[in-house]
Amino acid sequence: MNQRRIPPRPVDDWTEEVDEAFSVLRAHVPGGQAAAPGPATRPQSNILGIYAWHPDFIRGWMPFSNHLRHSTLSDRVREMAIIRTTWLGFGEYEWAQHVRMSRAGGYLTDAEIDALSEGPDAAEWSAPDAAIVRAVDEQYGAKNIADATWSELEAQFSRAQLLDFVFTVGTYDMHCTAFNVLGLELDAGMTGFPEGHRRTP
């Protein structure tokens, strides 16, 4: 990762405009309710701290980000796509965050998470799962998905799910680039990539 270029905005420096922009996050709290935005409820994460420098960006970005988090894909498929994409793209922050989420939510087993670092040929995968991982690899590497792989996806997913899959992989590929450029650092308590998985300068 590059050195930190844009540090998280200290929460004490957030304005009412920033708090209002982040209120979109409350839309996905169970029941749609949460405490009013303000100092006591400001999220303490480096990624949101970076966003906090740009309220207009928050307003534009967070609704789409929330859609991907609650899209037509199952939790398991979504996390497979994100974890494989961020592994390939050396997106350590998002990889660490989604590995932790997947374990906490029971979306993926430790063996499946390990297999996502190996790829579509890992012994852990069924044929349909291998197609999902292969599609990620192809979209990430070639910026396309081979016809044969696409046919395997069509056998599993509706057209809405196919759209959500492609845009999830594409979005997290973009995250890898953006956050490596910005030098986004892991939050306290996050466990990053295992030793040996580092981009060659």
PDB file of C-alpha atoms in Angstrom:
ATOM      1  CA  MET A   1       0.000   0.000   0.000  1.00  0.00           C
ATOM      2  CA  ASN A   2       1.144   3.547  -0.642  1.00  0.00           C
ATOM      3  CA  GLN A   3       1.778   5.889   2.250  1.00  0.00           C
ATOM      4  CA  ARG A   4      -1.302   7.547   3.701  1.00  0.00           C
ATOM      5  CA  ARG A   5      -2.176  10.410   1.359  1.00  0.00           C
ATOM      6  CA  ILE A   6      -5.589  11.474   2.638  1.00  0.00           C
ATOM      7  CA  PRO A   7      -5.964  10.771   6.353  1.00  0.00           C
ATOM      8  CA  PRO A   8      -9.377  10.132   7.908  1.00  0.00           C
ATOM      9  CA  ARG A   9     -11.074  13.364   8.913  1.00  0.00           C
ATOM     10  CA  PRO A  10     -11.112  13.533  12.728  1.00  0.00           C
ATOM     11  CA  VAL A  11     -14.677  13.005  13.953  1.00  0.00           C
ATOM     12  CA  ASP A  12     -14.473  16.169  16.072  1.00  0.00           C
ATOM     13  CA  ASP A  13     -13.961  18.071  12.824  1.00  0.00           C
ATOM     14  CA  TRP A  14     -17.089  16.712  11.142  1.00  0.00           C
ATOM     15  CA  THR A  15     -19.725  19.311  10.315  1.00  0.00           C
ATOM     16  CA  GLU A  16     -23.501  19.084  10.352  1.00  0.00           C
ATOM     17  CA  GLU A  17     -23.301  18.672   6.583  1.00  0.00           C
ATOM     18  CA  VAL A  18     -21.131  15.561   6.986  1.00  0.00           C
ATOM     19  CA  ASP A  19     -23.496  14.149   9.632  1.00  0.00           C
ATOM     20  CA  GLU A  20     -26.470  14.781   7.358  1.00  0.00           C
ATOM     21  CA  ALA A  21     -24.736  13.134   4.395  1.00  0.00           C
ATOM     22  CA  PHE A  22     -24.029  10.014   6.435  1.00  0.00           C
ATOM     23  CA  SER A  23     -27.668   9.790   7.521  1.00  0.00           C
ATOM     24  CA  VAL A  24     -28.231   7.548   4.474  1.00  0.00           C
ATOM     25  CA  LEU A  25     -26.552   4.791   6.484  1.00  0.00           C
ATOM     26  CA  ARG A  26     -29.544   4.766   8.818  1.00  0.00           C
ATOM     27  CA  ALA A  27     -31.791   3.549   6.010  1.00  0.00           C
ATOM     28  CA  HIS A  28     -30.448   0.033   6.501  1.00  0.00           C
ATOM     29  CA  VAL A  29     -30.657  -0.126  10.271  1.00  0.00           C
ATOM     30  CA  PRO A  30     -33.374  -2.666  11.232  1.00  0.00           C
ATOM     31  CA  GLY A  31     -36.645  -0.769  11.233  1.00  0.00           C
ATOM     32  CA  GLY A  32     -35.003   2.163   9.471  1.00  0.00           C
ATOM     33  CA  GLN A  33     -34.366   3.953  12.743  1.00  0.00           C
ATOM     34  CA  ALA A  34     -31.165   4.980  14.448  1.00  0.00           C
ATOM     35  CA  ALA A  35     -29.967   7.713  16.737  1.00  0.00           C
ATOM     36  CA  ALA A  36     -29.832  11.160  15.193  1.00  0.00           C
ATOM     37  CA  PRO A  37     -26.449  11.878  13.585  1.00  0.00           C
ATOM     38  CA  GLY A  38     -23.982  13.716  15.740  1.00  0.00           C
ATOM     39  CA  PRO A  39     -20.772  13.338  17.731  1.00  0.00           C
ATOM     40  CA  ALA A  40     -22.046  10.438  19.858  1.00  0.00           C
ATOM     41  CA  THR A  41     -23.018   8.342  16.829  1.00  0.00           C
ATOM     42  CA  ARG A  42     -20.266   9.160  14.334  1.00  0.00           C
ATOM     43  CA  PRO A  43     -18.777   5.959  12.858  1.00  0.00           C
ATOM     44  CA  GLN A  44     -15.172   5.410  13.827  1.00  0.00           C
ATOM     45  CA  SER A  45     -13.645   3.832  10.744  1.00  0.00           C
ATOM     46  CA  ASN A  46     -10.850   4.990   8.475  1.00  0.00           C
ATOM     47  CA  ILE A  47     -12.830   4.444   5.292  1.00  0.00           C
ATOM     48  CA  LEU A  48     -15.744   6.644   6.404  1.00  0.00           C
ATOM     49  CA  GLY A  49     -13.263   9.138   7.814  1.00  0.00           C
ATOM     50  CA  ILE A  50     -11.842   9.582   4.322  1.00  0.00           C
ATOM     51  CA  TYR A  51     -15.320   9.958   2.844  1.00  0.00           C
ATOM     52  CA  ALA A  52     -16.060  12.621   5.481  1.00  0.00           C
ATOM     53  CA  TRP A  53     -13.916  15.139   3.626  1.00  0.00           C
ATOM     54  CA  HIS A  54     -16.480  15.155   0.792  1.00  0.00           C
ATOM     55  CA  PRO A  55     -20.193  15.252   1.796  1.00  0.00           C
ATOM     56  CA  ASP A  56     -21.383  15.432  -1.821  1.00  0.00           C
ATOM     57  CA  PHE A  57     -19.451  12.256  -2.576  1.00  0.00           C
ATOM     58  CA  ILE A  58     -21.105  10.554   0.409  1.00  0.00           C
ATOM     59  CA  ARG A  59     -24.567  11.519  -0.842  1.00  0.00           C
ATOM     60  CA  GLY A  60     -23.820  10.184  -4.298  1.00  0.00           C
ATOM     61  CA  TRP A  61     -21.929   7.059  -3.325  1.00  0.00           C
ATOM     62  CA  MET A  62     -23.572   5.603  -0.238  1.00  0.00           C
ATOM     63  CA  PRO A  63     -26.974   4.739  -1.777  1.00  0.00           C
ATOM     64  CA  PHE A  64     -25.224   2.599  -4.413  1.00  0.00           C
ATOM     65  CA  SER A  65     -22.908   1.087  -1.817  1.00  0.00           C
ATOM     66  CA  ASN A  66     -25.935   0.214   0.309  1.00  0.00           C
ATOM     67  CA  HIS A  67     -27.590  -1.385  -2.712  1.00  0.00           C
ATOM     68  CA  LEU A  68     -24.627  -3.684  -3.241  1.00  0.00           C
ATOM     69  CA  ARG A  69     -24.664  -4.631   0.422  1.00  0.00           C
ATOM     70  CA  HIS A  70     -28.356  -5.604   0.168  1.00  0.00           C
ATOM     71  CA  SER A  71     -28.589  -6.669  -3.469  1.00  0.00           C
ATOM     72  CA  THR A  72     -30.253  -9.685  -5.067  1.00  0.00           C
ATOM     73  CA  LEU A  73     -27.150 -11.791  -4.418  1.00  0.00           C
ATOM     74  CA  SER A  74     -27.092 -14.053  -1.394  1.00  0.00           C
ATOM     75  CA  ASP A  75     -24.761 -13.012   1.415  1.00  0.00           C
ATOM     76  CA  ARG A  76     -22.523 -15.962   0.588  1.00  0.00           C
ATOM     77  CA  VAL A  77     -22.165 -15.175  -3.125  1.00  0.00           C
ATOM     78  CA  ARG A  78     -21.676 -11.471  -2.463  1.00  0.00           C
ATOM     79  CA  GLU A  79     -18.880 -12.157   0.003  1.00  0.00           C
ATOM     80  CA  MET A  80     -17.248 -14.708  -2.304  1.00  0.00           C
ATOM     81  CA  ALA A  81     -17.148 -12.083  -5.040  1.00  0.00           C
ATOM     82  CA  ILE A  82     -15.826  -9.329  -2.791  1.00  0.00           C
ATOM     83  CA  ILE A  83     -13.184 -11.387  -1.001  1.00  0.00           C
ATOM     84  CA  ARG A  84     -11.816 -12.872  -4.230  1.00  0.00           C
ATOM     85  CA  THR A  85     -11.781  -9.488  -5.983  1.00  0.00           C
ATOM     86  CA  THR A  86      -9.997  -7.739  -3.143  1.00  0.00           C
ATOM     87  CA  TRP A  87      -7.501 -10.585  -2.816  1.00  0.00           C
ATOM     88  CA  LEU A  88      -6.624 -10.268  -6.507  1.00  0.00           C
ATOM     89  CA  GLY A  89      -6.500  -6.462  -6.346  1.00  0.00           C
ATOM     90  CA  PHE A  90      -4.494  -6.263  -3.113  1.00  0.00           C
ATOM     91  CA  GLY A  91      -7.335  -4.334  -1.498  1.00  0.00           C
ATOM     92  CA  GLU A  92      -6.293  -5.170   2.039  1.00  0.00           C
ATOM     93  CA  TYR A  93      -8.792  -2.979   3.894  1.00  0.00           C
ATOM     94  CA  GLU A  94     -11.872  -4.332   2.131  1.00  0.00           C
ATOM     95  CA  TRP A  95     -10.495  -7.893   2.191  1.00  0.00           C
ATOM     96  CA  ALA A  96      -9.941  -7.710   5.960  1.00  0.00           C
ATOM     97  CA  GLN A  97     -13.340  -6.112   6.550  1.00  0.00           C
ATOM     98  CA  HIS A  98     -15.241  -8.680   4.500  1.00  0.00           C
ATOM     99  CA  VAL A  99     -13.363 -11.687   5.863  1.00  0.00           C
ATOM    100  CA  ARG A 100     -14.348 -10.505   9.330  1.00  0.00           C
ATOM    101  CA  MET A 101     -17.962  -9.890   8.248  1.00  0.00           C
ATOM    102  CA  SER A 102     -18.199 -13.286   6.569  1.00  0.00           C
ATOM    103  CA  ARG A 103     -16.958 -15.089   9.641  1.00  0.00           C
ATOM    104  CA  ALA A 104     -19.191 -13.109  11.997  1.00  0.00           C
ATOM    105  CA  GLY A 105     -22.249 -13.635   9.790  1.00  0.00           C
ATOM    106  CA  GLY A 106     -21.538 -17.274   9.054  1.00  0.00           C
ATOM    107  CA  TYR A 107     -21.591 -16.574   5.326  1.00  0.00           C
ATOM    108  CA  LEU A 108     -18.396 -18.510   4.560  1.00  0.00           C
ATOM    109  CA  THR A 109     -16.352 -21.119   6.376  1.00  0.00           C
ATOM    110  CA  ASP A 110     -12.663 -20.656   7.101  1.00  0.00           C
ATOM    111  CA  ALA A 111     -11.946 -23.343   4.493  1.00  0.00           C
ATOM    112  CA  GLU A 112     -13.927 -21.386   1.887  1.00  0.00           C
ATOM    113  CA  ILE A 113     -12.141 -18.153   2.788  1.00  0.00           C
ATOM    114  CA  ASP A 114      -8.814 -19.941   2.368  1.00  0.00           C
ATOM    115  CA  ALA A 115      -9.992 -21.365  -0.965  1.00  0.00           C
ATOM    116  CA  LEU A 116     -10.748 -17.837  -2.197  1.00  0.00           C
ATOM    117  CA  SER A 117      -7.036 -17.089  -1.941  1.00  0.00           C
ATOM    118  CA  GLU A 118      -6.324 -20.159  -4.091  1.00  0.00           C
ATOM    119  CA  GLY A 119      -8.855 -19.588  -6.862  1.00  0.00           C
ATOM    120  CA  PRO A 120     -11.443 -21.497  -8.894  1.00  0.00           C
ATOM    121  CA  ASP A 121      -9.443 -24.737  -8.949  1.00  0.00           C
ATOM    122  CA  ALA A 122      -9.439 -25.139  -5.156  1.00  0.00           C
ATOM    123  CA  ALA A 123     -10.711 -28.539  -4.062  1.00  0.00           C
ATOM    124  CA  GLU A 124     -13.231 -26.856  -1.739  1.00  0.00           C
ATOM    125  CA  TRP A 125     -15.485 -25.675  -4.557  1.00  0.00           C
ATOM    126  CA  SER A 126     -18.456 -27.354  -6.184  1.00  0.00           C
ATOM    127  CA  ALA A 127     -18.774 -26.772  -9.928  1.00  0.00           C
ATOM    128  CA  PRO A 128     -21.241 -23.852  -9.462  1.00  0.00           C
ATOM    129  CA  ASP A 129     -18.989 -22.222  -6.848  1.00  0.00           C
ATOM    130  CA  ALA A 130     -15.935 -22.676  -9.054  1.00  0.00           C
ATOM    131  CA  ALA A 131     -17.787 -20.844 -11.832  1.00  0.00           C
ATOM    132  CA  ILE A 132     -18.407 -17.897  -9.505  1.00  0.00           C
ATOM    133  CA  VAL A 133     -14.751 -17.649  -8.530  1.00  0.00           C
ATOM    134  CA  ARG A 134     -13.629 -18.120 -12.151  1.00  0.00           C
ATOM    135  CA  ALA A 135     -15.951 -15.335 -13.256  1.00  0.00           C
ATOM    136  CA  VAL A 136     -14.364 -12.998 -10.715  1.00  0.00           C
ATOM    137  CA  ASP A 137     -10.897 -13.900 -11.968  1.00  0.00           C
ATOM    138  CA  GLU A 138     -11.863 -13.358 -15.589  1.00  0.00           C
ATOM    139  CA  GLN A 139     -13.627 -10.068 -14.986  1.00  0.00           C
ATOM    140  CA  TYR A 140     -10.762  -8.792 -12.851  1.00  0.00           C
ATOM    141  CA  GLY A 141      -8.017  -9.878 -15.216  1.00  0.00           C
ATOM    142  CA  ALA A 142      -9.528  -9.543 -18.689  1.00  0.00           C
ATOM    143  CA  LYS A 143     -12.235  -7.003 -17.857  1.00  0.00           C
ATOM    144  CA  ASN A 144     -14.657  -9.511 -19.349  1.00  0.00           C
ATOM    145  CA  ILE A 145     -16.153 -12.940 -18.597  1.00  0.00           C
ATOM    146  CA  ALA A 146     -15.739 -15.795 -21.069  1.00  0.00           C
ATOM    147  CA  ASP A 147     -18.892 -17.067 -22.753  1.00  0.00           C
ATOM    148  CA  ALA A 148     -18.536 -20.527 -21.203  1.00  0.00           C
ATOM    149  CA  THR A 149     -18.224 -19.070 -17.716  1.00  0.00           C
ATOM    150  CA  TRP A 150     -21.116 -16.703 -18.340  1.00  0.00           C
ATOM    151  CA  SER A 151     -23.303 -19.644 -19.308  1.00  0.00           C
ATOM    152  CA  GLU A 152     -22.472 -21.279 -15.980  1.00  0.00           C
ATOM    153  CA  LEU A 153     -23.490 -18.096 -14.176  1.00  0.00           C
ATOM    154  CA  GLU A 154     -26.740 -17.910 -16.152  1.00  0.00           C
ATOM    155  CA  ALA A 155     -27.590 -21.387 -14.912  1.00  0.00           C
ATOM    156  CA  GLN A 156     -27.444 -20.098 -11.322  1.00  0.00           C
ATOM    157  CA  PHE A 157     -28.579 -16.488 -11.399  1.00  0.00           C
ATOM    158  CA  SER A 158     -31.417 -14.305 -12.640  1.00  0.00           C
ATOM    159  CA  ARG A 159     -30.625 -11.331 -14.839  1.00  0.00           C
ATOM    160  CA  ALA A 160     -30.937  -9.020 -11.847  1.00  0.00           C
ATOM    161  CA  GLN A 161     -28.436 -11.162  -9.964  1.00  0.00           C
ATOM    162  CA  LEU A 162     -26.083 -11.186 -12.934  1.00  0.00           C
ATOM    163  CA  LEU A 163     -26.142  -7.388 -13.000  1.00  0.00           C
ATOM    164  CA  ASP A 164     -25.500  -7.216  -9.258  1.00  0.00           C
ATOM    165  CA  PHE A 165     -22.648  -9.707  -9.574  1.00  0.00           C
ATOM    166  CA  VAL A 166     -20.869  -7.815 -12.357  1.00  0.00           C
ATOM    167  CA  PHE A 167     -21.258  -4.463 -10.628  1.00  0.00           C
ATOM    168  CA  THR A 168     -20.113  -5.883  -7.281  1.00  0.00           C
ATOM    169  CA  VAL A 169     -16.904  -7.231  -8.775  1.00  0.00           C
ATOM    170  CA  GLY A 170     -16.345  -4.022 -10.737  1.00  0.00           C
ATOM    171  CA  THR A 171     -16.977  -1.822  -7.719  1.00  0.00           C
ATOM    172  CA  TYR A 172     -14.590  -3.684  -5.461  1.00  0.00           C
ATOM    173  CA  ASP A 173     -11.954  -3.709  -8.196  1.00  0.00           C
ATOM    174  CA  MET A 174     -12.331   0.080  -8.200  1.00  0.00           C
ATOM    175  CA  HIS A 175     -12.079   0.108  -4.396  1.00  0.00           C
ATOM    176  CA  CYS A 176      -8.757  -1.708  -4.590  1.00  0.00           C
ATOM    177  CA  THR A 177      -7.356   0.953  -6.907  1.00  0.00           C
ATOM    178  CA  ALA A 178      -8.778   3.956  -5.072  1.00  0.00           C
ATOM    179  CA  PHE A 179      -7.821   2.880  -1.573  1.00  0.00           C
ATOM    180  CA  ASN A 180      -4.324   1.824  -2.576  1.00  0.00           C
ATOM    181  CA  VAL A 181      -3.823   5.229  -4.218  1.00  0.00           C
ATOM    182  CA  LEU A 182      -5.172   7.026  -1.127  1.00  0.00           C
ATOM    183  CA  GLY A 183      -3.211   4.880   1.335  1.00  0.00           C
ATOM    184  CA  LEU A 184      -6.235   3.726   3.361  1.00  0.00           C
ATOM    185  CA  GLU A 185      -4.967   2.115   6.574  1.00  0.00           C
ATOM    186  CA  LEU A 186      -6.534  -0.775   8.448  1.00  0.00           C
ATOM    187  CA  ASP A 187      -8.703   0.083  11.438  1.00  0.00           C
ATOM    188  CA  ALA A 188      -7.486  -0.963  14.858  1.00  0.00           C
ATOM    189  CA  GLY A 189      -8.173  -4.650  15.430  1.00  0.00           C
ATOM    190  CA  MET A 190      -8.324  -5.584  11.741  1.00  0.00           C
ATOM    191  CA  THR A 191      -6.263  -8.560  10.580  1.00  0.00           C
ATOM    192  CA  GLY A 192      -4.703  -7.897   7.197  1.00  0.00           C
ATOM    193  CA  PHE A 193      -3.303 -10.109   4.485  1.00  0.00           C
ATOM    194  CA  PRO A 194      -1.179 -13.096   5.462  1.00  0.00           C
ATOM    195  CA  GLU A 195       2.570 -12.679   5.093  1.00  0.00           C
ATOM    196  CA  GLY A 196       3.667 -13.144   1.532  1.00  0.00           C
ATOM    197  CA  HIS A 197       0.596 -11.639  -0.104  1.00  0.00           C
ATOM    198  CA  ARG A 198       1.933  -8.244  -1.009  1.00  0.00           C
ATOM    199  CA  ARG A 199       2.011  -6.422  -4.299  1.00  0.00           C
ATOM    200  CA  THR A 200       5.456  -6.389  -5.896  1.00  0.00           C
ATOM    201  CA  PRO A 201       6.576  -2.764  -6.301  1.00  0.00           C
TER     202      PRO A 201
END
